[in-house]
C-alpha positions as semicolon CSV with decimal commas, in nm:
position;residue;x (nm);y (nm);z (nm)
1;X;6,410;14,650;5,345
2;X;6,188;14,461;5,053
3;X;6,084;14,219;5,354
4;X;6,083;14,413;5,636
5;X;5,761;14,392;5,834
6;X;5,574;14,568;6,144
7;X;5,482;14,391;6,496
8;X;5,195;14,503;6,716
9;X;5,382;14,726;6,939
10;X;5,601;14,841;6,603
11;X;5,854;14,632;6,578
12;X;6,049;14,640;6,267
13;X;6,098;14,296;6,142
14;X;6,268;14,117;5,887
15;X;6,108;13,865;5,656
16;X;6,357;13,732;5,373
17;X;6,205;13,737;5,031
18;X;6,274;13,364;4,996
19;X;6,133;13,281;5,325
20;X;5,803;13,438;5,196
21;X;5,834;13,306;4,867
22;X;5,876;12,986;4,998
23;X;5,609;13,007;5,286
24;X;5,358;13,158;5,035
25;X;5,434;12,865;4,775
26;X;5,412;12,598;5,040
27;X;5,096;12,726;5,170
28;X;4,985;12,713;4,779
29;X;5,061;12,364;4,737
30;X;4,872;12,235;5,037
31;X;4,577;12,481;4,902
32;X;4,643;12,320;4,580
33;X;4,578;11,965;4,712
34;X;4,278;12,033;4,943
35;X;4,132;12,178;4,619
36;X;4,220;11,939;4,433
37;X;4,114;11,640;4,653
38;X;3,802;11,803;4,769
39;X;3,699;11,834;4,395
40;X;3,808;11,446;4,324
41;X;3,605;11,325;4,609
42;X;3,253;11,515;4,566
43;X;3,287;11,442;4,166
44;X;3,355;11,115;4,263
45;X;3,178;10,936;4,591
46;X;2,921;11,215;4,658
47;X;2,792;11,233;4,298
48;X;2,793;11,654;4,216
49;X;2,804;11,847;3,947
50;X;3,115;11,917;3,824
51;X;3,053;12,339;3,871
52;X;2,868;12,282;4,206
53;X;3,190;12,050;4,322
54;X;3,455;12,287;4,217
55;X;3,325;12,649;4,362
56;X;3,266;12,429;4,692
57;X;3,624;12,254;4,627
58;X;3,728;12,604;4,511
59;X;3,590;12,805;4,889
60;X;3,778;12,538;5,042
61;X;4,108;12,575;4,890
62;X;4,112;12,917;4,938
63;X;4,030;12,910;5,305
64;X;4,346;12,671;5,333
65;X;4,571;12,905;5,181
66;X;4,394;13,217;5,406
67;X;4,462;13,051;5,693
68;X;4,804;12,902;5,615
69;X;4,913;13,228;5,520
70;X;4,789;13,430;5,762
71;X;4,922;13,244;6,077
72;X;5,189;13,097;5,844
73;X;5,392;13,279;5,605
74;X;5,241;13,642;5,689
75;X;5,174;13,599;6,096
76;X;5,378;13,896;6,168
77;X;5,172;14,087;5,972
78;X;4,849;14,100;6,225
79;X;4,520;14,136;5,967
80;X;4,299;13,864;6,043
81;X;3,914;13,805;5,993
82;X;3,666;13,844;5,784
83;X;3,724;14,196;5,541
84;X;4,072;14,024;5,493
85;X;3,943;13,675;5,424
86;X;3,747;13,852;5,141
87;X;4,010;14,053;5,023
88;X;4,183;13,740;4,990
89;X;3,931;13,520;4,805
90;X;3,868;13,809;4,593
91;X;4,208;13,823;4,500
92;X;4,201;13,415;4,458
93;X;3,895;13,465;4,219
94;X;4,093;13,725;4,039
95;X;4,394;13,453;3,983
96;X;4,127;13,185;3,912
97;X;4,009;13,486;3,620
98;X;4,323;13,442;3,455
99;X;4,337;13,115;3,447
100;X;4,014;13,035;3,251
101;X;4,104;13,376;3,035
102;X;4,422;13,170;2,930
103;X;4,211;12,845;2,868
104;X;3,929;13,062;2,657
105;X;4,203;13,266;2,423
106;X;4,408;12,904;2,363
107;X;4,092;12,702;2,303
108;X;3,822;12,911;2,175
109;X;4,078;13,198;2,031
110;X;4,338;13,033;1,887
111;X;4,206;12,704;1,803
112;X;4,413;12,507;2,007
113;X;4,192;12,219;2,131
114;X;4,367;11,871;2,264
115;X;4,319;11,816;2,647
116;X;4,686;11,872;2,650
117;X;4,652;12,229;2,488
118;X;4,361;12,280;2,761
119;X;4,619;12,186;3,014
120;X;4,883;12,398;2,918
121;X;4,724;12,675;2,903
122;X;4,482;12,676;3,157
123;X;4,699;12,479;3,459
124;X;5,034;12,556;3,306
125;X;5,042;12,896;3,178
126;X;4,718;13,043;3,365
127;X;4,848;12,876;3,733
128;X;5,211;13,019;3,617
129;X;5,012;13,407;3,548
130;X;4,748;13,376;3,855
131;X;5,009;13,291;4,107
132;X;5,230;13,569;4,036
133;X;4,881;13,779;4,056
134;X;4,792;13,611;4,381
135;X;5,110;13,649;4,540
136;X;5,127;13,999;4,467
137;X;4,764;14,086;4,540
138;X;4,821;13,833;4,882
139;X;5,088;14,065;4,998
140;X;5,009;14,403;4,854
141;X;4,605;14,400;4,974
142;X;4,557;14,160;5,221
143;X;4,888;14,117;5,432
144;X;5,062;14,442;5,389
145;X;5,221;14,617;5,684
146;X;5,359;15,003;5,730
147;X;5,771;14,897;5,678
148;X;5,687;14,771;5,306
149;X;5,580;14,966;4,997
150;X;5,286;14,861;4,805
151;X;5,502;14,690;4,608
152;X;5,638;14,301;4,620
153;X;5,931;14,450;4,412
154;X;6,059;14,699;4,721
């Protein structure tokens, strides 16, 4: 089955797509606001560069979603440790990729400049593009078991 995944001792389980969907988006959102919060507070109260604050903002996030996914929304899966952690933040840099790629065609391509433009594109569209990206590459690279194709499709 599309969600079927493997135990230690072989196990076939099942994990319902929505289940995942829903783990992997929660564990997203909480990502999202450690980011997010991390990046508010050492632009703010600590005083740092704005690129200095957001890799360091950016590490941090992804660490939240590594770990809520792995004993979260993927725990059956087993992979844990470091060669998946990087697997993972490679596959978050990736989705973070996309996202300034839509921001750079929109504002430098096709002239579309406003801070709402910027937005669109870059947390709109580009967050809408990555996530699909990270999801697939979250599941596919990092967290895939023996009972599921390559595939998040089947």
């Amino acid at each position: 089955m599309a969600g079927d995944v493997r135990l230690g001792g072989g196990q076939l389980v099942n994990l319902p797509r929505g289940r995942e969907l829903l783990g992997f988006g929660s564990v997203g959102l909480l990502a999202y606001a450690a980011d997010l919060a991390l990046f508010t507070w050492l632009r703010g109260p600590v005083g740092l560069e704005p690129l200095t604050a957001k890799v360091i903002s950016f590490v941090a996030g992804c660490s939240v979603a590594y770990v809520g996914n792995a004993f979260g929304t993927y725990r059956a899966t087993g992979p844990r440790g470091l060669r998946p952690y990087a697997v993972f933040f490679a596959v978050n840099a990736a989705g973070a990729l996309v996202q300034l790629l839509c921001l750079a065609v929109s504002h430098y391509g096709l002239g579309f400049t406003s801070q709402r433009a910027d937005t669109v594109s870059g947390a709109g569209i580009g967050m809408a593009i990555a996530t699909v990206l990270r999801f697939w590459g979250t599941r596919t690279l990092v967290f895939r078991n023996e009972g599921r194709v390559g595939s998040w499709t089947g």
